[in-house]
Amino acid sequence: MRYIRAAALIGASLLLPATLQAQDRWGFDLRAGAAVPVSELSGGDFDTGFGFEGTLMVRTMEHVFVYGGWDWHRFTSEQSFAGSDVDFEETGYAFGLLFEHPLSVGGGTAIQVRAGATANHIEIEDGGDVVADSGHGLGWEAGAGLAVRIGGAWRATPGVRFRTTSRDIEFGATTTTVDLDYLAFEIGFSRLF
């Protein structure tokens, strides 16, 4: 029981800001962009996809946020183990740590570095109908970008992330492992409160 209390105390301390600030304690980020595959699909290739994400973030230390959000990315494939002209959609959740540091004192631009986990699933769609679903599983992501103040508490957040998910998909009588590794080139807008 003592260990559970200690773990709860440590977890709660991570969610409380180290410095009590009246502003910029939490925020949200909405982003969209291109997703460029860096691995081959079993039995075919993914075409460049696109996607979007919404994230909430809470400042836990001066330059560190804990983030969590929902994302969706769609890839097409002219030929794959699931047939021709099918879509692969990766949907799920992302959570992790975001480090943000100003490039100059009082400047309006900061560098961002993030690392975290994903809990996503991959669906195969044919003509808009879901024909296979992998179920949720863990993956990971890492990325870097900028936060550029564009007015008040609003910021533009261009960046790039590497994301990877590996899931088994049952299609027909066979099970195929789909390794979805891609670079997401994104532009976003965030607001701090």
Tab-separated table of N, CA, C and O in Angstrom, residues 105-180:
chain	number	residue	atom	x	y	z
A	105	VAL	N	15.514	35.423	-25.470
A	105	VAL	CA	14.808	35.953	-24.307
A	105	VAL	C	13.704	36.896	-24.783
A	105	VAL	O	13.971	37.840	-25.526
A	106	GLY	N	12.490	36.619	-24.369
A	106	GLY	CA	11.352	37.458	-24.755
A	106	GLY	C	10.944	37.315	-26.207
A	106	GLY	O	10.083	38.037	-26.688
A	107	GLY	N	11.581	36.379	-26.927
A	107	GLY	CA	11.273	36.194	-28.341
A	107	GLY	C	9.943	35.497	-28.542
A	107	GLY	O	9.389	34.883	-27.642
A	108	GLY	N	9.438	35.590	-29.735
A	108	GLY	CA	8.154	34.987	-30.038
A	108	GLY	C	8.256	33.623	-30.682
A	108	GLY	O	7.271	33.077	-31.156
A	109	THR	N	9.473	33.052	-30.738
A	109	THR	CA	9.662	31.745	-31.366
A	109	THR	C	10.347	30.797	-30.390
A	109	THR	O	11.290	31.176	-29.705
A	110	ALA	N	9.857	29.583	-30.339
A	110	ALA	CA	10.440	28.555	-29.472
A	110	ALA	C	10.642	27.285	-30.277
A	110	ALA	O	9.919	27.016	-31.238
A	111	ILE	N	11.621	26.509	-29.892
A	111	ILE	CA	11.844	25.192	-30.502
A	111	ILE	C	11.090	24.162	-29.675
A	111	ILE	O	10.991	24.282	-28.458
A	112	GLN	N	10.519	23.180	-30.350
A	112	GLN	CA	9.778	22.110	-29.682
A	112	GLN	C	10.382	20.760	-30.048
A	112	GLN	O	10.720	20.521	-31.212
A	113	VAL	N	10.485	19.884	-29.052
A	113	VAL	CA	10.903	18.501	-29.264
A	113	VAL	C	9.916	17.637	-28.491
A	113	VAL	O	9.610	17.938	-27.337
A	114	ARG	N	9.393	16.593	-29.142
A	114	ARG	CA	8.409	15.725	-28.489
A	114	ARG	C	8.766	14.267	-28.651
A	114	ARG	O	9.407	13.882	-29.625
A	115	ALA	N	8.338	13.480	-27.680
A	115	ALA	CA	8.484	12.031	-27.752
A	115	ALA	C	7.334	11.419	-26.973
A	115	ALA	O	6.956	11.933	-25.914
A	116	GLY	N	6.778	10.353	-27.525
A	116	GLY	CA	5.653	9.747	-26.839
A	116	GLY	C	5.238	8.429	-27.444
A	116	GLY	O	5.904	7.879	-28.326
A	117	ALA	N	4.132	7.954	-26.963
A	117	ALA	CA	3.571	6.680	-27.401
A	117	ALA	C	2.262	6.932	-28.158
A	117	ALA	O	1.638	7.980	-28.013
A	118	THR	N	1.888	5.947	-28.950
A	118	THR	CA	0.590	5.980	-29.627
A	118	THR	C	-0.166	4.706	-29.274
A	118	THR	O	0.440	3.666	-29.014
A	119	ALA	N	-1.465	4.813	-29.249
A	119	ALA	CA	-2.344	3.647	-29.078
A	119	ALA	C	-3.322	3.694	-30.243
A	119	ALA	O	-4.416	4.246	-30.134
A	120	ASN	N	-2.885	3.165	-31.384
A	120	ASN	CA	-3.635	3.296	-32.630
A	120	ASN	C	-4.058	1.945	-33.189
A	120	ASN	O	-3.519	0.908	-32.812
A	121	HIS	N	-5.025	1.998	-34.099
A	121	HIS	CA	-5.401	0.805	-34.847
A	121	HIS	C	-5.416	1.154	-36.324
A	121	HIS	O	-5.455	2.331	-36.694
A	122	ILE	N	-5.311	0.145	-37.157
A	122	ILE	CA	-5.304	0.323	-38.604
A	122	ILE	C	-6.537	-0.353	-39.180
A	122	ILE	O	-6.790	-1.529	-38.904
A	123	GLU	N	-7.294	0.406	-39.953
A	123	GLU	CA	-8.473	-0.130	-40.645
A	123	GLU	C	-8.178	-0.168	-42.137
A	123	GLU	O	-7.503	0.721	-42.665
A	124	ILE	N	-8.702	-1.182	-42.798
A	124	ILE	CA	-8.652	-1.246	-44.256
A	124	ILE	C	-10.054	-0.947	-44.755
A	124	ILE	O	-11.027	-1.558	-44.309
A	125	GLU	N	-10.150	0.034	-45.661
A	125	GLU	CA	-11.440	0.417	-46.219
A	125	GLU	C	-11.435	0.192	-47.721
A	125	GLU	O	-10.467	0.509	-48.407
A	126	ASP	N	-12.538	-0.337	-48.214
A	126	ASP	CA	-12.735	-0.555	-49.637
A	126	ASP	C	-14.058	0.107	-50.014
A	126	ASP	O	-15.120	-0.329	-49.558
A	127	GLY	N	-13.983	1.170	-50.782
A	127	GLY	CA	-15.193	1.887	-51.178
A	127	GLY	C	-15.920	2.516	-49.992
A	127	GLY	O	-17.135	2.646	-50.008
A	128	GLY	N	-15.204	2.882	-48.956
A	128	GLY	CA	-15.808	3.496	-47.780
A	128	GLY	C	-16.272	2.521	-46.722
A	128	GLY	O	-16.658	2.920	-45.631
A	129	ASP	N	-16.231	1.210	-47.025
A	129	ASP	CA	-16.627	0.196	-46.052
A	129	ASP	C	-15.394	-0.384	-45.369
A	129	ASP	O	-14.394	-0.710	-46.027
A	130	VAL	N	-15.448	-0.529	-44.042
A	130	VAL	CA	-14.355	-1.138	-43.297
A	130	VAL	C	-14.395	-2.647	-43.536
A	130	VAL	O	-15.379	-3.309	-43.234
A	131	VAL	N	-13.290	-3.197	-44.100
A	131	VAL	CA	-13.239	-4.629	-44.392
A	131	VAL	C	-12.298	-5.380	-43.451
A	131	VAL	O	-12.326	-6.610	-43.403
A	132	ALA	N	-11.473	-4.635	-42.674
A	132	ALA	CA	-10.585	-5.267	-41.685
A	132	ALA	C	-10.146	-4.214	-40.684
A	132	ALA	O	-10.029	-3.031	-41.023
A	133	ASP	N	-9.923	-4.661	-39.450
A	133	ASP	CA	-9.510	-3.755	-38.376
A	133	ASP	C	-8.499	-4.493	-37.501
A	133	ASP	O	-8.753	-5.615	-37.065
A	134	SER	N	-7.372	-3.850	-37.222
A	134	SER	CA	-6.308	-4.502	-36.464
A	134	SER	C	-6.546	-4.508	-34.962
A	134	SER	O	-5.912	-5.281	-34.248
A	135	GLY	N	-7.412	-3.664	-34.466
A	135	GLY	CA	-7.508	-3.475	-33.019
A	135	GLY	C	-6.374	-2.568	-32.566
A	135	GLY	O	-5.360	-2.422	-33.243
A	136	HIS	N	-6.543	-1.928	-31.419
A	136	HIS	CA	-5.558	-0.967	-30.925
A	136	HIS	C	-4.295	-1.660	-30.407
A	136	HIS	O	-4.363	-2.746	-29.852
A	137	GLY	N	-3.178	-0.993	-30.606
A	137	GLY	CA	-1.897	-1.456	-30.107
A	137	GLY	C	-0.944	-0.290	-29.969
A	137	GLY	O	-1.185	0.797	-30.495
A	138	LEU	N	0.136	-0.510	-29.243
A	138	LEU	CA	1.083	0.565	-28.965
A	138	LEU	C	2.081	0.762	-30.093
A	138	LEU	O	2.531	-0.186	-30.721
A	139	GLY	N	2.435	2.009	-30.297
A	139	GLY	CA	3.497	2.427	-31.199
A	139	GLY	C	4.221	3.581	-30.537
A	139	GLY	O	4.044	3.823	-29.348
A	140	TRP	N	5.007	4.313	-31.300
A	140	TRP	CA	5.689	5.466	-30.723
A	140	TRP	C	5.875	6.554	-31.762
A	140	TRP	O	5.720	6.329	-32.964
A	141	GLU	N	6.199	7.759	-31.262
A	141	GLU	CA	6.433	8.902	-32.129
A	141	GLU	C	7.518	9.787	-31.528
A	141	GLU	O	7.729	9.787	-30.314
A	142	ALA	N	8.213	10.520	-32.393
A	142	ALA	CA	9.207	11.505	-31.967
A	142	ALA	C	9.228	12.591	-33.027
A	142	ALA	O	9.058	12.310	-34.222
A	143	GLY	N	9.386	13.831	-32.597
A	143	GLY	CA	9.366	14.901	-33.568
A	143	GLY	C	9.981	16.183	-33.055
A	143	GLY	O	10.361	16.299	-31.887
A	144	ALA	N	10.071	17.158	-33.963
A	144	ALA	CA	10.617	18.469	-33.635
A	144	ALA	C	9.916	19.505	-34.496
A	144	ALA	O	9.382	19.202	-35.565
A	145	GLY	N	9.919	20.731	-34.012
A	145	GLY	CA	9.298	21.810	-34.758
A	145	GLY	C	9.505	23.135	-34.057
A	145	GLY	O	10.348	23.274	-33.170
A	146	LEU	N	8.701	24.107	-34.462
A	146	LEU	CA	8.761	25.446	-33.908
A	146	LEU	C	7.395	25.855	-33.388
A	146	LEU	O	6.373	25.337	-33.841
A	147	ALA	N	7.385	26.800	-32.473
A	147	ALA	CA	6.170	27.479	-32.042
A	147	ALA	C	6.418	28.962	-32.267
A	147	ALA	O	7.272	29.563	-31.614
A	148	VAL	N	5.697	29.557	-33.243
A	148	VAL	CA	5.919	30.937	-33.642
A	148	VAL	C	4.685	31.753	-33.261
A	148	VAL	O	3.582	31.485	-33.757
A	149	ARG	N	4.873	32.735	-32.376
A	149	ARG	CA	3.747	33.561	-31.939
A	149	ARG	C	3.198	34.346	-33.125
A	149	ARG	O	3.952	34.988	-33.860
A	150	ILE	N	1.879	34.277	-33.333
A	150	ILE	CA	1.248	35.000	-34.437
A	150	ILE	C	0.244	36.038	-33.941
A	150	ILE	O	-0.382	36.711	-34.732
A	151	GLY	N	0.087	36.145	-32.645
A	151	GLY	CA	-0.815	37.150	-32.091
A	151	GLY	C	-1.404	36.695	-30.779
A	151	GLY	O	-2.023	35.633	-30.715
A	152	GLY	N	-1.175	37.482	-29.728
A	152	GLY	CA	-1.701	37.113	-28.421
A	152	GLY	C	-1.139	35.778	-27.982
A	152	GLY	O	0.062	35.546	-28.005
A	153	ALA	N	-2.015	34.883	-27.583
A	153	ALA	CA	-1.595	33.546	-27.136
A	153	ALA	C	-1.627	32.530	-28.270
A	153	ALA	O	-1.366	31.354	-28.053
A	154	TRP	N	-1.941	32.950	-29.492
A	154	TRP	CA	-1.984	32.052	-30.654
A	154	TRP	C	-0.598	31.887	-31.245
A	154	TRP	O	0.179	32.835	-31.342
A	155	ARG	N	-0.305	30.650	-31.680
A	155	ARG	CA	0.981	30.337	-32.267
A	155	ARG	C	0.808	29.410	-33.463
A	155	ARG	O	-0.089	28.573	-33.472
A	156	ALA	N	1.681	29.548	-34.455
A	156	ALA	CA	1.779	28.582	-35.551
A	156	ALA	C	2.807	27.546	-35.131
A	156	ALA	O	3.835	27.892	-34.541
A	157	THR	N	2.524	26.260	-35.413
A	157	THR	CA	3.419	25.187	-34.961
A	157	THR	C	3.780	24.241	-36.106
A	157	THR	O	3.267	23.135	-36.204
A	158	PRO	N	4.681	24.682	-37.012
A	158	PRO	CA	5.141	23.761	-38.049
A	158	PRO	C	6.102	22.738	-37.453
A	158	PRO	O	6.827	23.027	-36.494
A	159	GLY	N	6.094	21.523	-38.010
A	159	GLY	CA	7.009	20.514	-37.499
A	159	GLY	C	6.975	19.236	-38.296
A	159	GLY	O	6.208	19.089	-39.248
A	160	VAL	N	7.830	18.308	-37.890
A	160	VAL	CA	7.892	16.989	-38.509
A	160	VAL	C	7.962	15.953	-37.393
A	160	VAL	O	8.573	16.192	-36.353
A	161	ARG	N	7.262	14.829	-37.593
A	161	ARG	CA	7.281	13.724	-36.626
A	161	ARG	C	7.513	12.420	-37.356
A	161	ARG	O	7.013	12.218	-38.462
A	162	PHE	N	8.256	11.529	-36.713
A	162	PHE	CA	8.349	10.143	-37.172
A	162	PHE	C	7.381	9.348	-36.308
A	162	PHE	O	7.388	9.464	-35.089
A	163	ARG	N	6.541	8.538	-36.943
A	163	ARG	CA	5.560	7.725	-36.221
A	163	ARG	C	5.650	6.295	-36.728
A	163	ARG	O	5.867	6.058	-37.914
A	164	THR	N	5.466	5.348	-35.825
A	164	THR	CA	5.518	3.945	-36.221
A	164	THR	C	4.458	3.140	-35.470
A	164	THR	O	4.249	3.347	-34.277
A	165	THR	N	3.796	2.284	-36.203
A	165	THR	CA	2.806	1.363	-35.651
A	165	THR	C	2.960	0.033	-36.381
A	165	THR	O	3.087	0.007	-37.602
A	166	SER	N	2.956	-1.054	-35.652
A	166	SER	CA	3.009	-2.385	-36.253
A	166	SER	C	1.833	-3.181	-35.701
A	166	SER	O	1.737	-3.388	-34.495
A	167	ARG	N	0.942	-3.619	-36.588
A	167	ARG	CA	-0.262	-4.324	-36.163
A	167	ARG	C	-0.520	-5.511	-37.088
A	167	ARG	O	-0.231	-5.457	-38.283
A	168	ASP	N	-1.074	-6.588	-36.510
A	168	ASP	CA	-1.511	-7.745	-37.294
A	168	ASP	C	-2.949	-7.519	-37.732
A	168	ASP	O	-3.802	-7.140	-36.926
A	169	ILE	N	-3.200	-7.766	-39.025
A	169	ILE	CA	-4.542	-7.600	-39.575
A	169	ILE	C	-4.979	-8.926	-40.184
A	169	ILE	O	-4.273	-9.502	-41.012
A	170	GLU	N	-6.136	-9.409	-39.756
A	170	GLU	CA	-6.731	-10.602	-40.366
A	170	GLU	C	-7.560	-10.159	-41.556
A	170	GLU	O	-8.491	-9.373	-41.421
A	171	PHE	N	-7.189	-10.663	-42.728
A	171	PHE	CA	-7.921	-10.347	-43.946
A	171	PHE	C	-8.169	-11.660	-44.671
A	171	PHE	O	-7.233	-12.314	-45.118
A	172	GLY	N	-9.420	-12.033	-44.740
A	172	GLY	CA	-9.749	-13.341	-45.304
A	172	GLY	C	-9.262	-14.420	-44.361
A	172	GLY	O	-9.484	-14.372	-43.161
A	173	ALA	N	-8.544	-15.401	-44.892
A	173	ALA	CA	-8.054	-16.506	-44.077
A	173	ALA	C	-6.614	-16.307	-43.622
A	173	ALA	O	-6.038	-17.182	-43.000
A	174	THR	N	-6.022	-15.139	-43.919
A	174	THR	CA	-4.619	-14.915	-43.575
A	174	THR	C	-4.469	-13.748	-42.604
A	174	THR	O	-5.305	-12.852	-42.550
A	175	THR	N	-3.381	-13.791	-41.849
A	175	THR	CA	-3.017	-12.696	-40.956
A	175	THR	C	-1.738	-12.077	-41.488
A	175	THR	O	-0.751	-12.784	-41.727
A	176	THR	N	-1.758	-10.773	-41.693
A	176	THR	CA	-0.614	-10.046	-42.232
A	176	THR	C	-0.185	-8.979	-41.234
A	176	THR	O	-1.024	-8.278	-40.682
A	177	THR	N	1.117	-8.852	-41.022
A	177	THR	CA	1.641	-7.791	-40.174
A	177	THR	C	1.841	-6.544	-41.024
A	177	THR	O	2.523	-6.588	-42.052
A	178	VAL	N	1.208	-5.458	-40.615
A	178	VAL	CA	1.343	-4.185	-41.317
A	178	VAL	C	2.233	-3.290	-40.476
A	178	VAL	O	1.899	-2.958	-39.333
A	179	ASP	N	3.391	-2.923	-41.032
A	179	ASP	CA	4.301	-1.979	-40.395
A	179	ASP	C	4.087	-0.629	-41.052
A	179	ASP	O	4.439	-0.440	-42.220
A	180	LEU	N	3.505	0.294	-40.308
A	180	LEU	CA	3.214	1.621	-40.832
A	180	LEU	C	4.190	2.612	-40.196
A	180	LEU	O	4.036	3.008	-39.048
